[in-house]
CSV table of C-alpha atoms in Angstrom, one decimal:
chain,number,residue,atom,x,y,z
A,20,MET,CA,108.6,120.0,104.9
A,21,GLU,CA,111.4,118.0,103.4
A,22,ARG,CA,113.2,115.8,105.8
A,23,ASN,CA,116.7,114.7,104.8
A,24,ASN,CA,119.5,113.1,106.7
A,25,ILE,CA,122.3,110.7,105.9
A,26,ASN,CA,120.2,107.8,107.0
A,27,ARG,CA,117.5,108.5,104.4
A,28,GLY,CA,119.9,108.4,101.5
A,29,TYR,CA,118.1,105.3,100.1
A,30,LYS,CA,115.4,107.7,99.0
A,31,GLN,CA,117.8,108.9,96.3
A,32,LEU,CA,118.1,105.4,94.8
A,33,ARG,CA,116.1,104.9,91.7
A,34,VAL,CA,115.6,101.2,92.5
A,35,TRP,CA,113.9,102.1,95.8
A,36,SER,CA,111.6,104.7,94.1
A,37,ASP,CA,110.7,102.1,91.4
A,38,ALA,CA,110.0,99.5,94.1
A,39,ILE,CA,107.6,102.0,95.8
A,40,ASP,CA,105.9,102.5,92.5
A,41,LEU,CA,105.7,98.7,92.0
A,42,TYR,CA,103.9,98.4,95.4
A,43,ALA,CA,101.5,101.2,94.5
A,44,ILE,CA,100.6,99.8,91.1
A,45,SER,CA,100.3,96.3,92.5
A,46,CYS,CA,97.9,97.5,95.1
A,47,GLU,CA,95.8,99.2,92.4
A,48,ILE,CA,95.7,96.0,90.2
A,49,ILE,CA,95.6,93.2,92.7
A,50,SER,CA,93.6,94.5,95.7
A,51,ASN,CA,90.3,94.0,93.8
A,52,PHE,CA,90.7,90.2,93.8
A,53,PRO,CA,87.6,88.3,95.1
A,54,PHE,CA,87.4,87.3,98.7
A,55,GLU,CA,88.6,83.7,98.2
A,56,LEU,CA,91.8,85.1,96.7
A,57,LYS,CA,92.5,87.9,99.3
A,58,LYS,CA,95.3,85.9,101.1
A,59,THR,CA,97.0,85.2,97.8
A,60,ALA,CA,96.6,88.8,96.7
A,61,SER,CA,97.9,90.1,100.0
A,62,ASN,CA,101.0,87.8,99.8
A,63,CYS,CA,101.8,89.2,96.4
A,64,ILE,CA,101.3,92.8,97.5
A,65,ASP,CA,103.5,92.1,100.6
A,66,SER,CA,106.3,90.7,98.4
A,67,ALA,CA,106.3,93.9,96.3
A,68,HIS,CA,106.4,96.0,99.5
A,69,SER,CA,109.2,93.9,100.9
A,70,ILE,CA,111.5,94.9,98.1
A,71,SER,CA,111.5,98.6,99.0
A,72,ARG,CA,111.5,97.9,102.8
A,73,ASN,CA,114.6,95.7,102.5
A,74,ILE,CA,116.5,98.2,100.3
A,75,ALA,CA,115.8,100.9,103.0
A,76,GLU,CA,116.6,98.7,106.0
A,77,GLY,CA,119.9,97.4,104.4
A,78,TYR,CA,120.9,101.0,103.6
A,79,CYS,CA,120.2,102.1,107.1
A,80,ARG,CA,122.4,99.4,108.6
A,81,ARG,CA,125.5,101.2,107.4
A,82,SER,CA,127.5,97.9,107.2
A,83,ILE,CA,128.2,96.7,103.7
A,84,LYS,CA,127.7,93.1,104.7
A,85,GLU,CA,124.3,93.8,106.2
A,86,TYR,CA,123.4,96.0,103.3
A,87,LEU,CA,124.2,93.2,100.9
A,88,GLN,CA,122.3,90.8,103.0
A,89,PHE,CA,119.1,92.9,102.8
A,90,LEU,CA,119.6,93.6,99.1
A,91,ASN,CA,119.7,89.8,98.6
A,92,ILE,CA,116.5,89.5,100.6
A,93,ALA,CA,114.9,92.2,98.4
A,94,LEU,CA,116.1,90.2,95.4
A,95,GLY,CA,114.4,87.1,96.9
A,96,SER,CA,111.2,89.0,97.4
A,97,SER,CA,111.5,90.1,93.8
A,98,GLY,CA,111.5,86.5,92.7
A,99,GLU,CA,108.5,85.7,94.9
A,100,TYR,CA,106.7,88.7,93.3
A,101,HIS,CA,107.4,87.5,89.8
A,102,SER,CA,106.1,84.1,90.6
A,103,CYS,CA,102.9,85.6,92.0
A,104,ILE,CA,102.1,87.7,89.0
A,105,TYR,CA,103.0,85.0,86.5
A,106,SER,CA,100.7,82.6,88.4
A,107,PHE,CA,97.9,85.2,88.3
A,108,LEU,CA,98.4,85.5,84.6
A,109,LYS,CA,98.3,81.7,84.0
A,110,ALA,CA,95.2,81.4,86.2
A,111,ASN,CA,93.5,84.2,84.2
A,112,GLN,CA,93.3,86.3,87.4
A,113,ILE,CA,94.9,89.3,85.8
A,114,ILE,CA,94.8,90.4,82.2
A,115,LYS,CA,97.9,90.3,79.9
A,116,SER,CA,98.1,94.1,79.8
A,117,ASP,CA,98.2,94.4,83.6
A,118,PHE,CA,100.8,91.6,83.8
A,119,GLU,CA,102.9,93.4,81.2
A,120,LYS,CA,102.6,96.7,83.2
A,121,LEU,CA,103.7,94.9,86.4
A,122,ASP,CA,106.4,92.8,84.8
A,123,GLN,CA,108.0,95.6,82.9
A,124,LEU,CA,108.6,97.6,86.1
A,125,HIS,CA,109.5,94.5,88.0
A,126,PHE,CA,112.1,93.5,85.4
A,127,LYS,CA,113.7,97.0,85.7
A,128,ILE,CA,113.8,96.7,89.5
A,129,GLU,CA,115.2,93.2,89.5
A,130,ASN,CA,118.1,94.2,87.1
A,131,ALA,CA,118.8,97.4,89.1
A,132,LEU,CA,119.0,95.3,92.3
A,133,ILE,CA,121.5,93.0,90.6
A,134,GLN,CA,123.6,95.9,89.5
A,135,LEU,CA,123.5,97.5,92.9
A,136,ILE,CA,124.6,94.3,94.5
A,137,LYS,CA,127.4,93.9,92.0
A,138,SER,CA,128.5,97.5,92.7
A,139,LEU,CA,128.5,97.0,96.4
A,140,GLN,CA,130.4,93.7,96.2
A,141,LYS,CA,133.0,95.5,94.2
A,142,LYS,CA,133.3,98.2,96.9
A,143,MET,CA,133.6,95.5,99.5
A,144,LYS,CA,136.3,93.7,97.6
A,145,ASP,CA,138.2,97.0,96.9
A,146,GLY,CA,137.8,98.2,100.4
A,147,THR,CA,136.2,101.5,99.3
A,148,TRP,CA,133.0,101.3,101.4
A,149,ASP,CA,132.8,104.0,104.1
A,150,ASP,CA,130.4,103.1,106.8
A,151,SER,CA,131.1,106.1,109.0
A,152,PHE,CA,128.9,109.1,109.6
A,153,TYR,CA,132.0,111.2,110.3
A,154,LYS,CA,133.4,112.9,107.2
A,155,GLY,CA,136.3,114.8,108.4
């Protein structure tokens, strides 16, 4: 059963969907790290997951200021994620092709987040943001 309401509109955002994909692919590639690196792997996976969670939470706040705050947190998690996977590559903990797979999607998400933030900042400046559920 498809469940839709106005509070789940973030599911229509490509950046949210891509962030979910990044989390899933990260789990696939990183979760097989050896025991001594489980905490590091877990932190990286959590930073990937944090991106989609903050996009959704910000969207559900309905306030443009809070939405922007959570999108900026998602952008911060994005930076943390890139630092993780780059470190893994440098330490030979992931192979170059896995890094490229992760980084290519991450780069797309990072730029989409920046564009979404810019768009919302423009709406805030122009006063065109509608935070009401009432459309009448």
